[in-house]
PDB file of C-alpha atoms and ligand atoms in Angstrom:
ATOM      1  CA  MET A   1      13.618   2.287  -4.850  1.00 38.00           C
ATOM      2  CA  ASN A   2      13.737   6.040  -5.395  1.00 40.00           C
ATOM      3  CA  ARG A   3      13.853   7.658  -8.804  1.00 39.00           C
ATOM      4  CA  LYS A   4      17.438   8.744  -8.483  1.00 38.00           C
ATOM      5  CA  GLY A   5      18.580   5.228  -7.695  1.00 37.00           C
ATOM      6  CA  LEU A   6      16.643   3.958 -10.663  1.00 38.00           C
ATOM      7  CA  VAL A   7      18.184   6.401 -13.104  1.00 39.00           C
ATOM      8  CA  ILE A   8      21.665   5.679 -11.874  1.00 35.00           C
ATOM      9  CA  SER A   9      21.238   1.950 -12.102  1.00 39.00           C
ATOM     10  CA  ARG A  10      19.919   2.261 -15.641  1.00 36.00           C
ATOM     11  CA  ARG A  11      22.853   4.415 -16.620  1.00 34.00           C
ATOM     12  CA  GLY A  12      25.079   1.733 -15.228  1.00 34.00           C
ATOM     13  CA  LEU A  13      23.275  -0.830 -17.291  1.00 36.00           C
ATOM     14  CA  ILE A  14      23.611   1.207 -20.462  1.00 36.00           C
ATOM     15  CA  GLY A  15      27.296   1.740 -19.850  1.00 35.00           C
ATOM     16  CA  GLY A  16      27.640  -2.008 -19.606  1.00 35.00           C
ATOM     17  CA  LEU A  17      25.859  -2.538 -22.882  1.00 36.00           C
ATOM     18  CA  GLY A  18      27.937  -0.088 -24.866  1.00 36.00           C
ATOM     19  CA  SER A  19      26.805   3.027 -26.649  1.00 37.00           C
ATOM     20  CA  THR A  20      23.597   4.764 -25.589  1.00 39.00           C
ATOM     21  CA  SER A  21      22.781   5.941 -29.081  1.00 38.00           C
ATOM     22  CA  ALA A  22      23.027   2.470 -30.535  1.00 37.00           C
ATOM     23  CA  LEU A  23      20.618   1.310 -27.888  1.00 39.00           C
ATOM     24  CA  MET A  24      18.187   4.146 -28.586  1.00 41.00           C
ATOM     25  CA  LEU A  25      18.138   3.302 -32.272  1.00 39.00           C
ATOM     26  CA  THR A  26      17.069  -0.260 -31.699  1.00 40.00           C
ATOM     27  CA  GLY A  27      13.788   0.894 -30.175  1.00 40.00           C
ATOM     28  CA  CYS A  28      13.201   3.878 -32.404  1.00 42.00           C
ATOM     29  CA  GLY A  29       9.472   3.304 -32.987  1.00 50.00           C
ATOM     30  CA  GLU A  30       8.759   3.657 -29.297  1.00 58.00           C
ATOM     31  CA  SER A  31      11.691   5.712 -28.126  1.00 68.00           C
ATOM     32  CA  GLN A  32       9.965   9.057 -27.711  1.00 79.00           C
ATOM     33  CA  PRO A  33       6.973   9.842 -25.536  1.00 83.00           C
ATOM     34  CA  PRO A  34       4.227  12.165 -26.855  1.00 85.00           C
ATOM     35  CA  THR A  35       5.512  14.910 -24.568  1.00 78.00           C
ATOM     36  CA  TYR A  36       8.724  15.033 -26.621  1.00 73.00           C
ATOM     37  CA  GLY A  37       9.827  18.623 -27.160  1.00 68.00           C
ATOM     38  CA  ASN A  38       8.293  19.989 -23.955  1.00 70.00           C
ATOM     39  CA  ILE A  39      11.318  21.234 -22.072  1.00 63.00           C
ATOM     40  CA  LEU A  40       9.628  20.744 -18.705  1.00 64.00           C
ATOM     41  CA  ARG A  41       9.138  17.113 -19.487  1.00 66.00           C
ATOM     42  CA  MET A  42      12.625  16.070 -20.541  1.00 63.00           C
ATOM     43  CA  GLY A  43      12.571  13.473 -17.790  1.00 66.00           C
ATOM     44  CA  ASP A  44       9.774  11.678 -19.667  1.00 71.00           C
ATOM     45  CA  ASN A  45      12.142  11.299 -22.592  1.00 68.00           C
ATOM     46  CA  LEU A  46      14.754   9.615 -20.534  1.00 67.00           C
ATOM     47  CA  THR A  47      12.575   7.218 -18.575  1.00 73.00           C
ATOM     48  CA  TYR A  48      10.297   6.387 -21.512  1.00 77.00           C
ATOM     49  CA  ALA A  49      13.177   5.676 -23.854  1.00 71.00           C
ATOM     50  CA  MET A  50      15.015   3.632 -21.256  1.00 70.00           C
ATOM     51  CA  GLN A  51      12.050   1.550 -20.245  1.00 71.00           C
ATOM     52  CA  ARG A  52      10.688   1.028 -23.704  1.00 69.00           C
ATOM     53  CA  THR A  53      14.125   0.044 -24.969  1.00 65.00           C
ATOM     54  CA  LEU A  54      15.342  -2.076 -22.107  1.00 62.00           C
ATOM     55  CA  LEU A  55      12.154  -3.833 -21.080  1.00 66.00           C
ATOM     56  CA  SER A  56      10.048  -5.939 -23.340  1.00 71.00           C
ATOM     57  CA  SER A  57       6.623  -4.360 -23.752  1.00 72.00           C
ATOM     58  CA  ALA A  58       5.180  -7.532 -22.236  1.00 77.00           C
ATOM     59  CA  ALA A  59       7.436  -7.622 -19.150  1.00 88.00           C
ATOM     60  CA  LEU A  60       5.398  -8.204 -16.004  1.00 93.00           C
ATOM     61  CA  VAL A  61       5.973  -6.445 -12.706  1.00 96.00           C
ATOM     62  CA  ARG A  62       6.639  -8.627  -9.711  1.00 97.00           C
ATOM     63  CA  GLU A  63       3.631 -10.192  -8.045  1.00 98.00           C
ATOM     64  CA  TYR A  64       3.679 -10.947  -4.337  1.00 98.00           C
ATOM     65  CA  ASP A  65       2.352 -13.539  -1.974  1.00 98.00           C
ATOM     66  CA  ARG A  66      -0.810 -13.032   0.118  1.00 98.00           C
ATOM     67  CA  SER A  67       1.413 -13.040   3.217  1.00 98.00           C
ATOM     68  CA  GLU A  68       3.222  -9.947   1.928  1.00 98.00           C
ATOM     69  CA  ILE A  69       0.121  -7.724   1.744  1.00 98.00           C
ATOM     70  CA  THR A  70       0.592  -4.548   3.807  1.00 98.00           C
ATOM     71  CA  SER A  71      -1.734  -1.835   5.004  1.00 98.00           C
ATOM     72  CA  MET A  72      -2.296   0.897   2.435  1.00 98.00           C
ATOM     73  CA  PRO A  73      -3.362   4.480   3.089  1.00 97.00           C
ATOM     74  CA  ALA A  74      -6.151   6.000   1.015  1.00 97.00           C
ATOM     75  CA  THR A  75      -4.650   9.192  -0.373  1.00 96.00           C
ATOM     76  CA  GLY A  76      -5.270  12.150  -2.655  1.00 94.00           C
ATOM     77  CA  THR A  77      -9.010  12.239  -3.146  1.00 96.00           C
ATOM     78  CA  TYR A  78     -10.319   9.577  -0.799  1.00 97.00           C
ATOM     79  CA  ASP A  79     -13.956  10.576  -1.128  1.00 98.00           C
ATOM     80  CA  PRO A  80     -15.020  12.495  -4.262  1.00 98.00           C
ATOM     81  CA  ALA A  81     -18.139  13.766  -2.476  1.00 98.00           C
ATOM     82  CA  ARG A  82     -16.031  15.639   0.088  1.00 97.00           C
ATOM     83  CA  THR A  83     -15.662  19.287  -0.786  1.00 96.00           C
ATOM     84  CA  ASP A  84     -12.633  19.846   1.442  1.00 95.00           C
ATOM     85  CA  LEU A  85     -10.208  17.538  -0.383  1.00 93.00           C
ATOM     86  CA  GLY A  86      -7.866  18.435  -3.232  1.00 88.00           C
ATOM     87  CA  ASN A  87      -9.069  17.826  -6.803  1.00 93.00           C
ATOM     88  CA  HIS A  88     -12.712  18.206  -5.772  1.00 95.00           C
ATOM     89  CA  ASP A  89     -15.093  18.598  -8.681  1.00 97.00           C
ATOM     90  CA  PRO A  90     -18.525  19.971  -7.642  1.00 97.00           C
ATOM     91  CA  GLN A  91     -20.627  18.186 -10.289  1.00 98.00           C
ATOM     92  CA  GLY A  92     -18.604  14.971 -10.095  1.00 98.00           C
ATOM     93  CA  GLY A  93     -18.872  15.047  -6.313  1.00 98.00           C
ATOM     94  CA  ARG A  94     -22.672  15.359  -6.456  1.00 98.00           C
ATOM     95  CA  ASP A  95     -22.975  12.589  -9.044  1.00 98.00           C
ATOM     96  CA  TYR A  96     -20.735  10.413  -6.934  1.00 98.00           C
ATOM     97  CA  ALA A  97     -22.789  10.950  -3.769  1.00 98.00           C
ATOM     98  CA  VAL A  98     -25.973   9.873  -5.583  1.00 98.00           C
ATOM     99  CA  MET A  99     -24.404   6.741  -7.058  1.00 98.00           C
ATOM    100  CA  ARG A 100     -22.781   5.731  -3.814  1.00 98.00           C
ATOM    101  CA  LYS A 101     -26.164   5.980  -2.053  1.00 98.00           C
ATOM    102  CA  GLY A 102     -27.485   3.427  -4.521  1.00 98.00           C
ATOM    103  CA  GLU A 103     -24.431   1.222  -3.934  1.00 98.00           C
ATOM    104  CA  PHE A 104     -23.307   2.023  -7.487  1.00 98.00           C
ATOM    105  CA  ALA A 105     -26.210   0.116  -9.087  1.00 98.00           C
ATOM    106  CA  ASP A 106     -26.711   3.096 -11.441  1.00 98.00           C
ATOM    107  CA  TRP A 107     -23.018   3.650 -12.049  1.00 98.00           C
ATOM    108  CA  ARG A 108     -21.830   2.947 -15.594  1.00 98.00           C
ATOM    109  CA  LEU A 109     -18.402   3.022 -17.161  1.00 98.00           C
ATOM    110  CA  VAL A 110     -18.758   4.823 -20.487  1.00 98.00           C
ATOM    111  CA  VAL A 111     -16.300   3.722 -23.181  1.00 98.00           C
ATOM    112  CA  GLU A 112     -16.156   5.787 -26.359  1.00 98.00           C
ATOM    113  CA  GLY A 113     -13.903   7.470 -28.912  1.00 98.00           C
ATOM    114  CA  GLU A 114     -11.999   5.570 -31.587  1.00 98.00           C
ATOM    115  CA  VAL A 115     -14.008   2.379 -31.102  1.00 97.00           C
ATOM    116  CA  GLU A 116     -16.492   0.462 -33.247  1.00 97.00           C
ATOM    117  CA  ARG A 117     -19.141  -0.074 -30.554  1.00 97.00           C
ATOM    118  CA  PRO A 118     -19.140   2.744 -27.963  1.00 98.00           C
ATOM    119  CA  GLY A 119     -21.155   1.784 -24.930  1.00 97.00           C
ATOM    120  CA  SER A 120     -21.321   1.529 -21.194  1.00 98.00           C
ATOM    121  CA  PHE A 121     -20.712  -1.194 -18.632  1.00 98.00           C
ATOM    122  CA  SER A 122     -22.307  -1.736 -15.237  1.00 98.00           C
ATOM    123  CA  LEU A 123     -20.340  -3.325 -12.397  1.00 98.00           C
ATOM    124  CA  ALA A 124     -22.244  -6.548 -13.067  1.00 98.00           C
ATOM    125  CA  ASP A 125     -21.227  -6.399 -16.747  1.00 98.00           C
ATOM    126  CA  LEU A 126     -17.570  -5.995 -15.803  1.00 98.00           C
ATOM    127  CA  GLY A 127     -17.847  -8.793 -13.250  1.00 98.00           C
ATOM    128  CA  ARG A 128     -18.971 -11.201 -15.972  1.00 98.00           C
ATOM    129  CA  MET A 129     -15.934 -10.457 -18.134  1.00 98.00           C
ATOM    130  CA  GLN A 130     -12.447 -11.918 -17.932  1.00 98.00           C
ATOM    131  CA  ARG A 131     -11.083 -11.579 -14.398  1.00 98.00           C
ATOM    132  CA  ARG A 132      -7.572 -11.124 -13.102  1.00 98.00           C
ATOM    133  CA  THR A 133      -6.268 -10.975  -9.528  1.00 98.00           C
ATOM    134  CA  GLN A 134      -2.762  -9.681  -8.807  1.00 98.00           C
ATOM    135  CA  ILE A 135      -0.819  -8.782  -5.674  1.00 98.00           C
ATOM    136  CA  THR A 136       1.430  -5.845  -6.511  1.00 98.00           C
ATOM    137  CA  LYS A 137       3.363  -3.012  -4.977  1.00 98.00           C
ATOM    138  CA  HIS A 138       1.978   0.515  -5.299  1.00 98.00           C
ATOM    139  CA  SER A 139       4.621   3.254  -5.186  1.00 97.00           C
ATOM    140  CA  CYS A 140       3.531   6.842  -4.607  1.00 96.00           C
ATOM    141  CA  GLU A 141       5.595   9.797  -5.796  1.00 92.00           C
ATOM    142  CA  GLU A 142       5.533  11.019  -2.193  1.00 93.00           C
ATOM    143  CA  GLY A 143       7.820   8.189  -1.173  1.00 95.00           C
ATOM    144  CA  TRP A 144       5.629   5.489   0.356  1.00 97.00           C
ATOM    145  CA  SER A 145       4.743   2.115  -1.060  1.00 98.00           C
ATOM    146  CA  ALA A 146       2.264  -0.608  -0.151  1.00 98.00           C
ATOM    147  CA  ILE A 147       1.374  -4.101  -1.324  1.00 98.00           C
ATOM    148  CA  ALA A 148      -2.249  -5.026  -2.022  1.00 98.00           C
ATOM    149  CA  GLU A 149      -4.308  -7.536  -3.960  1.00 98.00           C
ATOM    150  CA  TRP A 150      -6.369  -6.172  -6.829  1.00 99.00           C
ATOM    151  CA  THR A 151      -9.142  -7.942  -8.742  1.00 98.00           C
ATOM    152  CA  GLY A 152     -10.704  -6.678 -11.922  1.00 98.00           C
ATOM    153  CA  VAL A 153     -11.068  -6.967 -15.648  1.00 98.00           C
ATOM    154  CA  PRO A 154      -8.050  -6.450 -17.899  1.00 98.00           C
ATOM    155  CA  LEU A 155      -8.412  -3.120 -19.704  1.00 98.00           C
ATOM    156  CA  ARG A 156      -7.544  -5.031 -22.856  1.00 97.00           C
ATOM    157  CA  ALA A 157     -10.713  -7.138 -22.517  1.00 98.00           C
ATOM    158  CA  VAL A 158     -12.887  -4.008 -22.287  1.00 98.00           C
ATOM    159  CA  LEU A 159     -11.127  -2.433 -25.279  1.00 98.00           C
ATOM    160  CA  GLU A 160     -11.616  -5.637 -27.258  1.00 97.00           C
ATOM    161  CA  ALA A 161     -15.310  -5.708 -26.314  1.00 98.00           C
ATOM    162  CA  VAL A 162     -15.861  -2.249 -27.845  1.00 97.00           C
ATOM    163  CA  GLY A 163     -13.546  -2.925 -30.789  1.00 97.00           C
ATOM    164  CA  MET A 164     -10.691  -0.482 -31.129  1.00 96.00           C
ATOM    165  CA  ARG A 165     -10.285   1.218 -34.486  1.00 96.00           C
ATOM    166  CA  PRO A 166      -6.861   1.048 -36.179  1.00 94.00           C
ATOM    167  CA  SER A 167      -6.521   4.793 -35.410  1.00 96.00           C
ATOM    168  CA  ALA A 168      -6.539   4.118 -31.638  1.00 97.00           C
ATOM    169  CA  ARG A 169      -3.336   5.307 -29.973  1.00 97.00           C
ATOM    170  CA  TYR A 170      -4.109   6.481 -26.425  1.00 98.00           C
ATOM    171  CA  VAL A 171      -6.647   5.665 -23.750  1.00 98.00           C
ATOM    172  CA  GLU A 172      -7.924   8.512 -21.571  1.00 98.00           C
ATOM    173  CA  PHE A 173      -9.462   8.064 -18.128  1.00 98.00           C
ATOM    174  CA  TYR A 174     -11.978  10.478 -16.583  1.00 98.00           C
ATOM    175  CA  THR A 175     -13.120  10.406 -12.981  1.00 98.00           C
ATOM    176  CA  PHE A 176     -15.497  11.886 -10.388  1.00 98.00           C
ATOM    177  CA  ASP A 177     -12.818  14.307  -9.224  1.00 97.00           C
ATOM    178  CA  LYS A 178     -10.636  16.555 -11.345  1.00 95.00           C
ATOM    179  CA  ILE A 179      -8.111  13.858 -12.130  1.00 95.00           C
ATOM    180  CA  ALA A 180      -7.800  12.694 -15.718  1.00 96.00           C
ATOM    181  CA  ASP A 181      -4.886  10.870 -17.275  1.00 96.00           C
ATOM    182  CA  SER A 182      -3.961   8.696 -20.233  1.00 97.00           C
ATOM    183  CA  LEU A 183      -1.915   5.667 -21.241  1.00 97.00           C
ATOM    184  CA  ASP A 184      -0.360   4.654 -24.505  1.00 97.00           C
ATOM    185  CA  MET A 185      -1.344   1.318 -26.027  1.00 96.00           C
ATOM    186  CA  ILE A 186       1.699  -0.482 -24.660  1.00 94.00           C
ATOM    187  CA  ASP A 187       0.537   0.100 -21.100  1.00 96.00           C
ATOM    188  CA  ALA A 188      -3.200  -0.025 -21.944  1.00 97.00           C
ATOM    189  CA  LEU A 189      -2.912  -3.523 -23.410  1.00 96.00           C
ATOM    190  CA  HIS A 190      -0.425  -4.821 -20.832  1.00 96.00           C
ATOM    191  CA  PRO A 191      -1.781  -7.934 -19.061  1.00 96.00           C
ATOM    192  CA  GLN A 192      -1.410  -6.382 -15.581  1.00 98.00           C
ATOM    193  CA  THR A 193      -3.254  -3.183 -16.521  1.00 98.00           C
ATOM    194  CA  ILE A 194      -6.658  -3.857 -15.024  1.00 98.00           C
ATOM    195  CA  LEU A 195      -9.843  -2.014 -14.110  1.00 99.00           C
ATOM    196  CA  ALA A 196     -10.117  -3.084 -10.494  1.00 99.00           C
ATOM    197  CA  TYR A 197     -13.410  -3.474  -8.616  1.00 98.00           C
ATOM    198  CA  GLY A 198     -11.934  -5.582  -5.793  1.00 98.00           C
ATOM    199  CA  MET A 199      -9.164  -5.059  -3.245  1.00 98.00           C
ATOM    200  CA  ASN A 200      -7.818  -7.670  -0.823  1.00 98.00           C
ATOM    201  CA  GLY A 201     -10.734  -9.990  -1.551  1.00 98.00           C
ATOM    202  CA  ARG A 202     -13.510  -7.444  -0.968  1.00 98.00           C
ATOM    203  CA  ALA A 203     -15.313  -4.796  -2.992  1.00 98.00           C
ATOM    204  CA  LEU A 204     -13.034  -1.846  -3.710  1.00 98.00           C
ATOM    205  CA  PRO A 205     -13.398   0.576  -0.750  1.00 98.00           C
ATOM    206  CA  ILE A 206     -14.498   4.191  -1.287  1.00 98.00           C
ATOM    207  CA  GLY A 207     -11.099   5.496  -0.178  1.00 98.00           C
ATOM    208  CA  HIS A 208      -9.305   3.394  -2.760  1.00 98.00           C
ATOM    209  CA  GLY A 209     -11.449   4.403  -5.737  1.00 98.00           C
ATOM    210  CA  ALA A 210     -14.840   2.649  -5.635  1.00 98.00           C
ATOM    211  CA  PRO A 211     -16.508   1.458  -7.675  1.00 98.00           C
ATOM    212  CA  LEU A 212     -13.700   1.111 -10.230  1.00 99.00           C
ATOM    213  CA  ARG A 213     -10.085   2.187 -10.501  1.00 99.00           C
ATOM    214  CA  LEU A 214      -7.277   1.676 -12.915  1.00 98.00           C
ATOM    215  CA  ARG A 215      -4.176  -0.287 -11.881  1.00 98.00           C
ATOM    216  CA  THR A 216      -1.206   0.758 -14.011  1.00 98.00           C
ATOM    217  CA  GLU A 217       1.337  -1.503 -12.436  1.00 97.00           C
ATOM    218  CA  ARG A 218       4.360  -0.435 -14.456  1.00 94.00           C
ATOM    219  CA  GLN A 219       4.091   3.220 -13.513  1.00 96.00           C
ATOM    220  CA  ILE A 220       4.059   5.376 -10.407  1.00 95.00           C
ATOM    221  CA  GLY A 221       1.008   5.555  -8.096  1.00 96.00           C
ATOM    222  CA  TYR A 222      -0.785   8.548  -9.604  1.00 95.00           C
ATOM    223  CA  LYS A 223      -1.222   6.694 -12.908  1.00 97.00           C
ATOM    224  CA  SER A 224      -3.547   4.262 -11.081  1.00 98.00           C
ATOM    225  CA  VAL A 225      -6.511   6.569 -11.479  1.00 97.00           C
ATOM    226  CA  LYS A 226      -9.379   6.116  -8.994  1.00 98.00           C
ATOM    227  CA  TYR A 227     -13.151   6.785  -9.278  1.00 98.00           C
ATOM    228  CA  LEU A 228     -13.447   6.022 -12.995  1.00 98.00           C
ATOM    229  CA  ARG A 229     -16.517   7.114 -14.929  1.00 98.00           C
ATOM    230  CA  ARG A 230     -15.460   7.414 -18.572  1.00 98.00           C
ATOM    231  CA  ILE A 231     -12.796   6.028 -20.884  1.00 98.00           C
ATOM    232  CA  VAL A 232     -12.056   7.645 -24.230  1.00 98.00           C
ATOM    233  CA  VAL A 233      -9.882   6.030 -26.885  1.00 98.00           C
ATOM    234  CA  THR A 234      -8.118   8.702 -28.927  1.00 98.00           C
ATOM    235  CA  ASP A 235      -6.013   8.923 -32.063  1.00 97.00           C
ATOM    236  CA  ARG A 236      -3.788  11.638 -30.571  1.00 97.00           C
ATOM    237  CA  PHE A 237      -2.144  12.632 -27.326  1.00 96.00           C
ATOM    238  CA  ASN A 238      -3.880  15.267 -25.212  1.00 96.00           C
ATOM    239  CA  ASP A 239      -2.450  16.908 -22.127  1.00 93.00           C
ATOM    240  CA  LEU A 240      -5.208  16.294 -19.601  1.00 93.00           C
ATOM    241  CA  GLY A 241      -3.707  18.557 -16.981  1.00 81.00           C
ATOM    242  CA  ASN A 242      -1.055  16.578 -15.154  1.00 78.00           C
ATOM    243  CA  ILE A 243       1.722  17.760 -17.424  1.00 75.00           C
ATOM    244  CA  LYS A 244       0.722  21.408 -17.120  1.00 74.00           C
ATOM    245  CA  SER A 245       0.840  20.986 -13.368  1.00 81.00           C
ATOM    246  CA  GLY A 246       4.349  19.566 -13.601  1.00 83.00           C
ATOM    247  CA  TRP A 247       3.727  15.829 -13.267  1.00 88.00           C
ATOM    248  CA  ALA A 248       5.388  13.465 -15.681  1.00 90.00           C
ATOM    249  CA  TRP A 249       2.979  11.839 -18.133  1.00 92.00           C
ATOM    250  CA  TYR A 250       5.170   8.755 -18.224  1.00 91.00           C
ATOM    251  CA  ASN A 251       6.647   7.694 -14.918  1.00 90.00           C
ATOM    252  CA  GLY A 252       7.820   4.102 -15.050  1.00 90.00           C
ATOM    253  CA  ILE A 253       8.967   2.168 -12.021  1.00 85.00           C
TER     254      ILE A 253
HETATM  255  N1  LIG B   1      -9.211  10.094  -9.117  1.00 75.46           N
HETATM  256  C1  LIG B   1      -8.075  10.089  -8.420  1.00 75.46           C
HETATM  257  N2  LIG B   1      -7.189   9.093  -8.636  1.00 75.46           N
HETATM  258  C2  LIG B   1      -6.017   9.045  -7.954  1.00 75.46           C
HETATM  259  C3  LIG B   1      -5.682  10.077  -7.027  1.00 75.46           C
HETATM  260  C4  LIG B   1      -6.632  11.111  -6.813  1.00 75.46           C
HETATM  261  O1  LIG B   1      -6.440  12.036  -5.997  1.00 75.46           O
HETATM  262  N3  LIG B   1      -7.810  11.077  -7.524  1.00 75.46           N
HETATM  263  N4  LIG B   1      -4.455  10.019  -6.355  1.00 75.46           N
HETATM  264  C5  LIG B   1      -3.403   9.215  -7.001  1.00 75.46           C
HETATM  265  C6  LIG B   1      -2.221   8.996  -6.170  1.00 75.46           C
HETATM  266  S1  LIG B   1      -1.079  10.263  -6.071  1.00 75.46           S
HETATM  267  C7  LIG B   1      -1.964   7.796  -5.584  1.00 75.46           C
HETATM  268  S2  LIG B   1      -0.517   7.485  -4.741  1.00 75.46           S
HETATM  269  C8  LIG B   1      -2.996   6.735  -5.600  1.00 75.46           C
HETATM  270  C9  LIG B   1      -3.389   6.408  -4.182  1.00 75.46           C
HETATM  271  O2  LIG B   1      -4.227   5.293  -4.165  1.00 75.46           O
HETATM  272  P1  LIG B   1      -4.854   4.855  -2.794  1.00 75.46           P
HETATM  273  O3  LIG B   1      -5.688   6.008  -2.294  1.00 75.46           O
HETATM  274  O4  LIG B   1      -5.649   3.634  -3.101  1.00 75.46           O
HETATM  275  O5  LIG B   1      -3.705   4.606  -1.849  1.00 75.46           O
HETATM  276  O6  LIG B   1      -4.153   7.070  -6.319  1.00 75.46           O
HETATM  277  C10 LIG B   1      -3.939   7.867  -7.457  1.00 75.46           C
HETATM  278  N5  LIG B   1      -5.173   8.007  -8.165  1.00 75.46           N
HETATM  279 MO1  LIG B   2       0.706   9.349  -5.124  1.00 75.46          MO
END
């Protein structure tokens, strides 16, 4: 479904429920995204308020059957070591090349910030934690979508392992390319938000974000950040670049 269709159908829904303002008030704690007030990001306001008000924060996206899995292109950065792709980061690219050579045995996911026990996790560490497999549809802002099976550890389990402080409000994701992004706690703790190390029953391929990527199933494709290396829990919202470049911080589907 395209964004326009989505907005129209939600308007229709609101009309059916009565007054928009009454509806907004019921969800007031969560009705404004952190980008509120940025005129370029007024769309965030609308979609965030609508989704947070109309959907329960625990609502699951649809999961599919194995038989419905489709092919999926590897897009954006599909190899952080390649210097000719968008979002290339020279140091990240070099680090990535070294770790890939060692089949990611030396790769660690660093988790720090507003947590009691900052630390790092190897792939083996993550593999020993709670595991979730889900077959979901990925929708890219460029208009394509694909269905794939993802296996990984719920982000919630990793955050619980390091012990979030009461001040924790956002989770930031840093990668081997220039991409960085963040989630609020509603999406970070959602049961289908996982750190995936497997795709379609095999190790996550390089093109799709090896060794570890985020799956943010309730938002558009670019929020499923690939090539993770560091997670920072913060007590405030930071614009990590996407908003400055004109991409919505919140883009629910
Ligand atoms: N680190 C990183 N993550 C990224 C991107 C990227 O270029 N770099 N592209 C995003 C976009 S726009 C999409 S649609 C998906 C594509 O995932 P895929 O390559 O597995 O299809 O990854 C997202 N995550
Ligand atoms: Mo995308």
